């Protein structure tokens, strides 16, 4: 794989995490040590699922004297990032473990705000993570020198989920779709045709709200598939800041804006491209993961871009079951025709989450035991089957056991193809500020009434990114 490494809402923001053993969860028994883990974006599992997770951790060897309380996270990665900044800057003792987006773990590491795990875990455990987990996921939780500060919970990369039943009924043969990406042109033609034949409300749904998911992921994918890049080739993703080219206003990024404008506003859009249009709703400009997923789950869309957790939901028998198809994201230009190295062809944003320890926690011995239980391969397979979280170890991800998992196992070829074409976001100390600037600029450029052409919008964005680079050194 090139790389492997999301989002899966607002329930629990400030004030929802207790500050000591005096406020035990009602299900925790007297004498149990309560370890609180703040969950990732949109997880918000039901009480029953949280009980199942806790039970699985005990089955994986965690002492029953330790009670893991999972606290719901907010609805977007931006909200979660801001919450963690506030808590860690304030020196709070809880939560004990943070589920931290792989796209912004490193800035916390570089600010010295999270626990150095090599001072907490034994050498064997550290070696297992560094040698046996997906390297890109490990790198997202390490210092530039390679010191480990987090343990990957799961890697993540998106696919296109589609109504296989409707597509095949419309006359299309889906054989090979899991492993052979199609062009955006072909994708748009098929989507429009299936919409028309079945009177489905939406064709292609995705996430284009002005939030971190647009800059790290959806736009990053569109741009990369058209041969564009934020900072030249993939060799410049991680810096050096202010000593790398800013190329978001060249080629592929501009083509990506034109394409998506046509998808939303139609072929007569003056800032669009010559591609089949009117396949996406304008509402997607305000959608994140869950708001975009629900119409597809409810049978109101043909094609849907989302993370693996959505496959687990949509592929369940009580939802779409085997009517669900999964394929890699389409491409704009081939890798041979791409402007920058590492771009072109199908591309899936590299995402994922890490378990990171609060350096102020007063329960570090118990925290160590929780982390070790989460590293159990049986626990990884259970998460894959029940939550749609991909195993963070290649040996498990590529195993026969993973293919035998109900629902998710049906789509392993598509997931492996997506993983082989994963594109990381450019995570540096500058990225948190750049991400917001990108999301705002791209969302505005996709709006019907944008006063700027795609080229003008990307030229302005390039200037902003250069300014942030200069201020970050």
mmCIF file of N, CA, C and O in Angstrom, residues 150 176 209 408 471:
data_model
loop_
_atom_site.group_PDB
_atom_site.id
_atom_site.type_symbol
_atom_site.label_atom_id
_atom_site.label_comp_id
_atom_site.label_asym_id
_atom_site.label_seq_id
_atom_site.Cartn_x
_atom_site.Cartn_y
_atom_site.Cartn_z
ATOM 1 N N UNK A 150 1.375 7.877 20.359
ATOM 2 C CA UNK A 150 0.005 7.363 20.271
ATOM 3 C C UNK A 150 -0.001 5.981 19.652
ATOM 4 O O UNK A 150 0.947 5.588 18.960
ATOM 5 N N UNK A 176 -15.785 -6.345 -11.372
ATOM 6 C CA UNK A 176 -14.492 -5.667 -11.371
ATOM 7 C C UNK A 176 -14.510 -4.273 -10.781
ATOM 8 O O UNK A 176 -13.449 -3.647 -10.645
ATOM 9 N N UNK A 209 -19.201 20.762 3.443
ATOM 10 C CA UNK A 209 -19.358 21.868 4.380
ATOM 11 C C UNK A 209 -17.991 22.524 4.582
ATOM 12 O O UNK A 209 -16.946 21.915 4.284
ATOM 13 N N UNK A 408 -18.606 -6.318 6.188
ATOM 14 C CA UNK A 408 -17.361 -5.656 5.798
ATOM 15 C C UNK A 408 -16.489 -6.561 4.941
ATOM 16 O O UNK A 408 -15.820 -6.098 4.010
ATOM 17 N N UNK A 471 4.308 32.545 8.473
ATOM 18 C CA UNK A 471 4.059 32.851 9.891
ATOM 19 C C UNK A 471 4.302 31.657 10.797
ATOM 20 O O UNK A 471 4.331 31.807 12.022
#
